[in-house]
C-alpha positions as MATLAB code, in Angstrom:
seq = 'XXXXXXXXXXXXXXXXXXXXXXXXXXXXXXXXXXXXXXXXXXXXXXXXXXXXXXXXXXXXXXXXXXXXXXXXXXXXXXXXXXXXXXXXXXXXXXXXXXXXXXXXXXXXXXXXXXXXXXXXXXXXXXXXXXXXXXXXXXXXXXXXXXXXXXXXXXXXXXXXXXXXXXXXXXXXXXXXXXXXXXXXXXXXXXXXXXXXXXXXXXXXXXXXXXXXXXXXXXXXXXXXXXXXXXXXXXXXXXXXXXXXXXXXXXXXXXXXXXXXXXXXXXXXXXXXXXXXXXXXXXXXXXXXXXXXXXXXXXXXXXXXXXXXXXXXXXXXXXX';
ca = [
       0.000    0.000    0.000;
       2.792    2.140    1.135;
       4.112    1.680   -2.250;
       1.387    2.381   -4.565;
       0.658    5.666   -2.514;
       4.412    6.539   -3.404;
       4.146    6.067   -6.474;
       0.931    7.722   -7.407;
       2.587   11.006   -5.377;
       5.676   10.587   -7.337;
       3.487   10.385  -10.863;
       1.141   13.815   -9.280;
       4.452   15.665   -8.521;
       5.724   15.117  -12.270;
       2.681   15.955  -13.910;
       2.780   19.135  -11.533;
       6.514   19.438  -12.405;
       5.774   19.413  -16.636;
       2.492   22.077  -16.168;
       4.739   24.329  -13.951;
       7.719   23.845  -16.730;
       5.012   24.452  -20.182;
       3.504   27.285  -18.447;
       7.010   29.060  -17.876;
       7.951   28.546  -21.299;
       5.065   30.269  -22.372;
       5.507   33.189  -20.485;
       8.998   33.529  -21.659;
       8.229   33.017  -25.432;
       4.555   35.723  -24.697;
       7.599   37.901  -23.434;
       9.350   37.572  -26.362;
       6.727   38.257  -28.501;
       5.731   41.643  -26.428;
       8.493   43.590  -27.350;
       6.707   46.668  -27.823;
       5.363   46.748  -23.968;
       8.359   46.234  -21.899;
       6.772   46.269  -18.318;
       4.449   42.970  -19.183;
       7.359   41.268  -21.258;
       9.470   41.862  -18.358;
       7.338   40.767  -15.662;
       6.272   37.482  -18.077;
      10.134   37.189  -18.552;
      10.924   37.000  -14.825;
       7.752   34.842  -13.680;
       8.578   32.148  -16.665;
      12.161   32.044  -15.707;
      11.335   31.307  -12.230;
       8.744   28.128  -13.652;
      11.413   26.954  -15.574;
      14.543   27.194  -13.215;
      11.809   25.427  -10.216;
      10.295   23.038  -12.204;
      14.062   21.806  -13.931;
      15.521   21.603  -10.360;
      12.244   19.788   -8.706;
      12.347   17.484  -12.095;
      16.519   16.535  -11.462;
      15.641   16.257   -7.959;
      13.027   13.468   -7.903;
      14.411   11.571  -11.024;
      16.528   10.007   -7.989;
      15.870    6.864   -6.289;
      15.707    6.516   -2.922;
      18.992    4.192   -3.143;
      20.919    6.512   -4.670;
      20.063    9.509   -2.547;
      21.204    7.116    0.049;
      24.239    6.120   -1.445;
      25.111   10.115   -1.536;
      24.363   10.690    1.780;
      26.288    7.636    2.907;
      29.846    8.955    1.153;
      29.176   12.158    2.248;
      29.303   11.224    5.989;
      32.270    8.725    5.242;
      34.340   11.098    4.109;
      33.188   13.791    6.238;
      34.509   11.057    9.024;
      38.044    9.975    6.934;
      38.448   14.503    7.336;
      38.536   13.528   10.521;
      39.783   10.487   11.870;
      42.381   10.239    9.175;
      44.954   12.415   11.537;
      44.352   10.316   13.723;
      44.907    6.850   12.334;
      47.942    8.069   10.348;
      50.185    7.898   13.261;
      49.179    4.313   14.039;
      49.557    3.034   10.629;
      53.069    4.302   10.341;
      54.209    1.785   12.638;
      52.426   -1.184   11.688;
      53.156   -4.288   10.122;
      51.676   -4.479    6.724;
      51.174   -8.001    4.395;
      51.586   -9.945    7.270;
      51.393  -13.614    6.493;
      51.716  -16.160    8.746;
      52.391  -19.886    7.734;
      52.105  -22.744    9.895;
      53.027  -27.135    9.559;
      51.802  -28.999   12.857;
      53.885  -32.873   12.235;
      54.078  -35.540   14.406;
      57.455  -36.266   16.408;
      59.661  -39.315   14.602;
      59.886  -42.538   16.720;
      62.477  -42.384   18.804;
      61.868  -38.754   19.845;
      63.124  -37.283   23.031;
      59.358  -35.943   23.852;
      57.127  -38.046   22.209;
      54.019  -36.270   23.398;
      54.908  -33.046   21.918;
      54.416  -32.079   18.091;
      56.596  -30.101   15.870;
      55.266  -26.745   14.866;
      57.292  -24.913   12.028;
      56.207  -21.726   11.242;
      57.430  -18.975    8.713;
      56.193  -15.220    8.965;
      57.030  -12.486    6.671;
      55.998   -8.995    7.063;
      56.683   -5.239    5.880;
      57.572   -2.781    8.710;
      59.213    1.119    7.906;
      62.340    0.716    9.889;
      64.051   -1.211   11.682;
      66.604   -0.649   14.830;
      70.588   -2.051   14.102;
      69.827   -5.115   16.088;
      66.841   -7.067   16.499;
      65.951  -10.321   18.926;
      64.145  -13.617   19.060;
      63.015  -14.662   22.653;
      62.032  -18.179   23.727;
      60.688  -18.740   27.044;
      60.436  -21.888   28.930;
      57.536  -20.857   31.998;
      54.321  -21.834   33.552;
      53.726  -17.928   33.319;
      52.897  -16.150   30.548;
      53.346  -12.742   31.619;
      57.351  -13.126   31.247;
      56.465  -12.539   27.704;
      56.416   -8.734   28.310;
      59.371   -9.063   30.336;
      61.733   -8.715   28.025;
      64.610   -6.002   27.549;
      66.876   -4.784   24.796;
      66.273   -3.759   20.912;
      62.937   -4.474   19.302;
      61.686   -8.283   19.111;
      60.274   -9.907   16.401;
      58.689  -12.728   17.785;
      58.526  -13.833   21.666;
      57.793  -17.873   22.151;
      57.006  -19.746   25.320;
      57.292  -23.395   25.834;
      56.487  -25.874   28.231;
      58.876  -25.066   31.753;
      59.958  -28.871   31.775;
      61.428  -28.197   28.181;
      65.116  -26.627   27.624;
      64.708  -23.458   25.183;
      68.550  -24.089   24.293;
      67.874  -28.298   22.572;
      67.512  -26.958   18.990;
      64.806  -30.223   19.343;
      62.485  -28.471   20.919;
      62.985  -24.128   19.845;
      65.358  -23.865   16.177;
      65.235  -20.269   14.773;
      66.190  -20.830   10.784;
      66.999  -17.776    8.361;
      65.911  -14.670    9.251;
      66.011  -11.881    6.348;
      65.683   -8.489    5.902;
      64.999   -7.643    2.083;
      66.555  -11.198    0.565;
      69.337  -10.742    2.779;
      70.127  -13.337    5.862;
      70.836  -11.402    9.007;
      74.074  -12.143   10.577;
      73.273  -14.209   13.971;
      75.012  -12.765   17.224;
      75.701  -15.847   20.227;
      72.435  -16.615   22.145;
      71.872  -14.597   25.375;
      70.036  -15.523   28.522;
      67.356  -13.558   30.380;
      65.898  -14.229   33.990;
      62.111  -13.025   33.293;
      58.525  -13.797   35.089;
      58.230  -16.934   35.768;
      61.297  -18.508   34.165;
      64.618  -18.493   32.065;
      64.135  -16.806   28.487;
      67.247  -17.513   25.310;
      67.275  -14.365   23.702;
      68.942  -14.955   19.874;
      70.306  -11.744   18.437;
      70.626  -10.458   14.607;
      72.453   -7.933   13.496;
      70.317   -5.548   10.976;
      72.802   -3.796    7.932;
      73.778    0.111    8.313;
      72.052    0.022    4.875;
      69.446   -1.333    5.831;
      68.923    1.044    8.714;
      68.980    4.173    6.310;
      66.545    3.306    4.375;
      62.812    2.947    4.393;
      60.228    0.179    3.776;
      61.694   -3.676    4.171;
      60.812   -7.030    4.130;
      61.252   -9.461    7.243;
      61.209  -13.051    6.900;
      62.191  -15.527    9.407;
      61.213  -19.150   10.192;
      60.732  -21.266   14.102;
      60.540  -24.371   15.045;
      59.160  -25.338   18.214;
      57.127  -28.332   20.213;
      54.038  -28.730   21.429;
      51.965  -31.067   23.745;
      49.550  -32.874   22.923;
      50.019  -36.610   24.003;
      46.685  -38.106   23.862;
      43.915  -35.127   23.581;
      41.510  -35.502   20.974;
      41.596  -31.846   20.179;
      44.432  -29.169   19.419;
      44.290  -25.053   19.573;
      46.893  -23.633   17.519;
      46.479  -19.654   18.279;
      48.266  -16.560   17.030;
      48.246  -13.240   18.891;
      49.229   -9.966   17.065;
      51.289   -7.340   19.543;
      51.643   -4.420   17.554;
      49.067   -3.102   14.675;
      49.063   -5.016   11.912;
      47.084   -4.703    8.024;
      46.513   -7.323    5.430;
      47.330  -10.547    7.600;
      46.588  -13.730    6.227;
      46.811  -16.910    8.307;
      47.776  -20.442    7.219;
      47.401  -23.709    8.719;
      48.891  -26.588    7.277;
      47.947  -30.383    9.396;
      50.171  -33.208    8.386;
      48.055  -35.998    7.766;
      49.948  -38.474   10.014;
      48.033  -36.409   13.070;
      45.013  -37.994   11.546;
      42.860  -34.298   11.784;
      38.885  -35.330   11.620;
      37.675  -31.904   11.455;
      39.590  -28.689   11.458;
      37.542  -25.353   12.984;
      38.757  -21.766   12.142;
      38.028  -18.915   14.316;
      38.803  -15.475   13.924;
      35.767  -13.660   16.625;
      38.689  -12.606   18.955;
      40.341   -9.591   16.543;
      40.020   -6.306   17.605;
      39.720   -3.829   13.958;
      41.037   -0.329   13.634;
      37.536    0.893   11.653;
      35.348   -0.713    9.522;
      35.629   -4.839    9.271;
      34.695   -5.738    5.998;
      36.087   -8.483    3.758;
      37.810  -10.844    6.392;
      37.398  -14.569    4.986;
      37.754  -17.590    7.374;
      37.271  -21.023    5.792;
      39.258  -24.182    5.043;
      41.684  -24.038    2.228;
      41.001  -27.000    0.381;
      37.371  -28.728   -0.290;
      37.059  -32.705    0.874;
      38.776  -34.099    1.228;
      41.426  -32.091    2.524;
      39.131  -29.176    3.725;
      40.617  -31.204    7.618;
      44.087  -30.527    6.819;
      44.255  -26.912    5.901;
      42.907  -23.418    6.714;
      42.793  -20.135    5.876;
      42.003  -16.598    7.580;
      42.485  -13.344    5.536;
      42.011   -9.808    7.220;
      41.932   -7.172    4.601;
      41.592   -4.461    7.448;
      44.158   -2.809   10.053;
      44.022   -5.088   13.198;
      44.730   -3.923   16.877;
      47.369   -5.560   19.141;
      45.764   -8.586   21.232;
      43.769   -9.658   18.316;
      44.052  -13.313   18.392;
      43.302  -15.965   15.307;
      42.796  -19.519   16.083;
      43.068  -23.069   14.423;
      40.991  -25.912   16.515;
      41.625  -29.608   15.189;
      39.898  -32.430   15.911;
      41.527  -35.742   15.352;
      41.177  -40.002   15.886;
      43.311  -40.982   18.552;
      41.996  -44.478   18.941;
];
């Protein structure tokens, strides 16, 4: 009903529209024609001008749909609210880690391995940051605690790890840095230092970052871990990643060796935290059956705040 009534308006307000726009044309053409009494031609002038000028506008103004007029007032407020909180998201954004990617391999431990319970996790994470500092660190702590994780001092770290407290961060079985690059190039790797933190004992693995390298602005950081973790028996496995500075365009990866024998494989990204607008994040399994249990995928298109925390769940046949 609502409709129709609309619609028979809009129909009354263009046939009002045409009749105001004929009868100012024919004033202004009757003015045209009485050029030899200039007070009526001018007043006829003047009152078909007006006819014409309102009825054009009024005609432009309600050829619009309601969607569109929406659509206008929509991108006026967005940018109206870019004016504004643009200044203040700048400043964030220059420090964060952009094309983050984050690749992950869960295996099984060989036979014969020192901690049978525990799994191997091998990760490799490449980012772009703005600068970098002339040395940076790698920090694996064995604790009960996890609030030794902030604990620790010295240049800037690019990735903090805790392990189990009955494991020894310095067996290269249980926490193995690999390459770590800056731009294609592998960092040169300073001897391992030790660091009494919250709850436990942290090695602290140092790399050396070029003069060049320091100058300049805009690189590329790749680096690769290895490290265990339990699971003896449980039917079900969490692997979670937590972001601590602001990061944009992260994609996460998940790759389950089929040896673990996964049954179902659950991806959950509800714990981010966005700068602005969410839109566009994808969280699904990479592959369809039958490997949509071995392999998963989250993609966040949008600036993320630190704490925000993607997670892998597998379920798998122990029996």
């Amino acid at each position: 009903m609502a409709v129709s009534q609309e619609r028979q308006l809009r129909k009354v307000l263009a046939l009002v529209n045409t009749l105001a726009l004929t009868v100012g044309l024919v004033c202004v053409v009757t003015a045209a024609l009485l050029t030899h009494q200039q007070v009526l031609a001018t007043v006829l002038s003047l009152i078909g001008g007006a006819f014409v000028s309102a009825a054009t506008v009024t005609l432009a103004i309600g050829s619009l749909t309601v969607r569109e007029t929406t659509e206008q007032v929509d991108s006026a407020v967005l940018r109206g609210m870019q004016d504004v909180l643009g200044p203040v998201r700048d400043p964030l954004f220059a420090g964060a880690l952009s094309a983050y990617r984050y690749d992950c391999l869960l295996s099984p431990a060989p036979d014969g391995d020192a901690h049978p319970d525990y799994i191997y996790q091998s990760f490799r994470i490449s980012y772009r940051i703005e600068a970098l500092p002339a040395l940076v660190t790698i920090a694996c702590l064995a604790s009960n605690d996890d609030t030794g994780l902030d604990g620790f001092t010295g240049p800037e770290c690019l990735l903090r790890w805790m392990i189990d407290d009955n494991l020894d961060p310095d067996d290269p079985e249980v926490f193995t840095i690999g390459a770590v690059r800056v731009d294609n190039r592998e960092l040169e790797r300073r001897p391992a230092t030790h660091e009494t933190v919250a709850g436990g004992q942290a090695r602290i693995e140092h790399f050396a970052v070029p003069h060049d390298a320091q100058v300049t602005v805009g690189h590329l950081v790749e680096l690769s871990v290895t490290a265990r973790k339990f699971v003896g028996n449980d039917r079900r496995i969490r692997v979670q990643a937590q972001v601590f500075r602001h990061v944009t365009d992260a994609e996460y990866r998940l790759t389950v060796d089929p040896a673990l024998r996964p049954t179902r494989l659950s991806v959950n990204a509800s714990e981010i935290s966005a700068l602005g607008a969410a839109h566009g994040a994808s969280v699904r399994a990479t592959f369809p059956a039958p490997f949509h249990t071995t392999a998963g995928l989250i993609q966040l298109p949008f600036p993320l705040q630190p704490g925000s925390v993607m997670a892998f769940t597998i379920d798998r046949d122990v029996t």
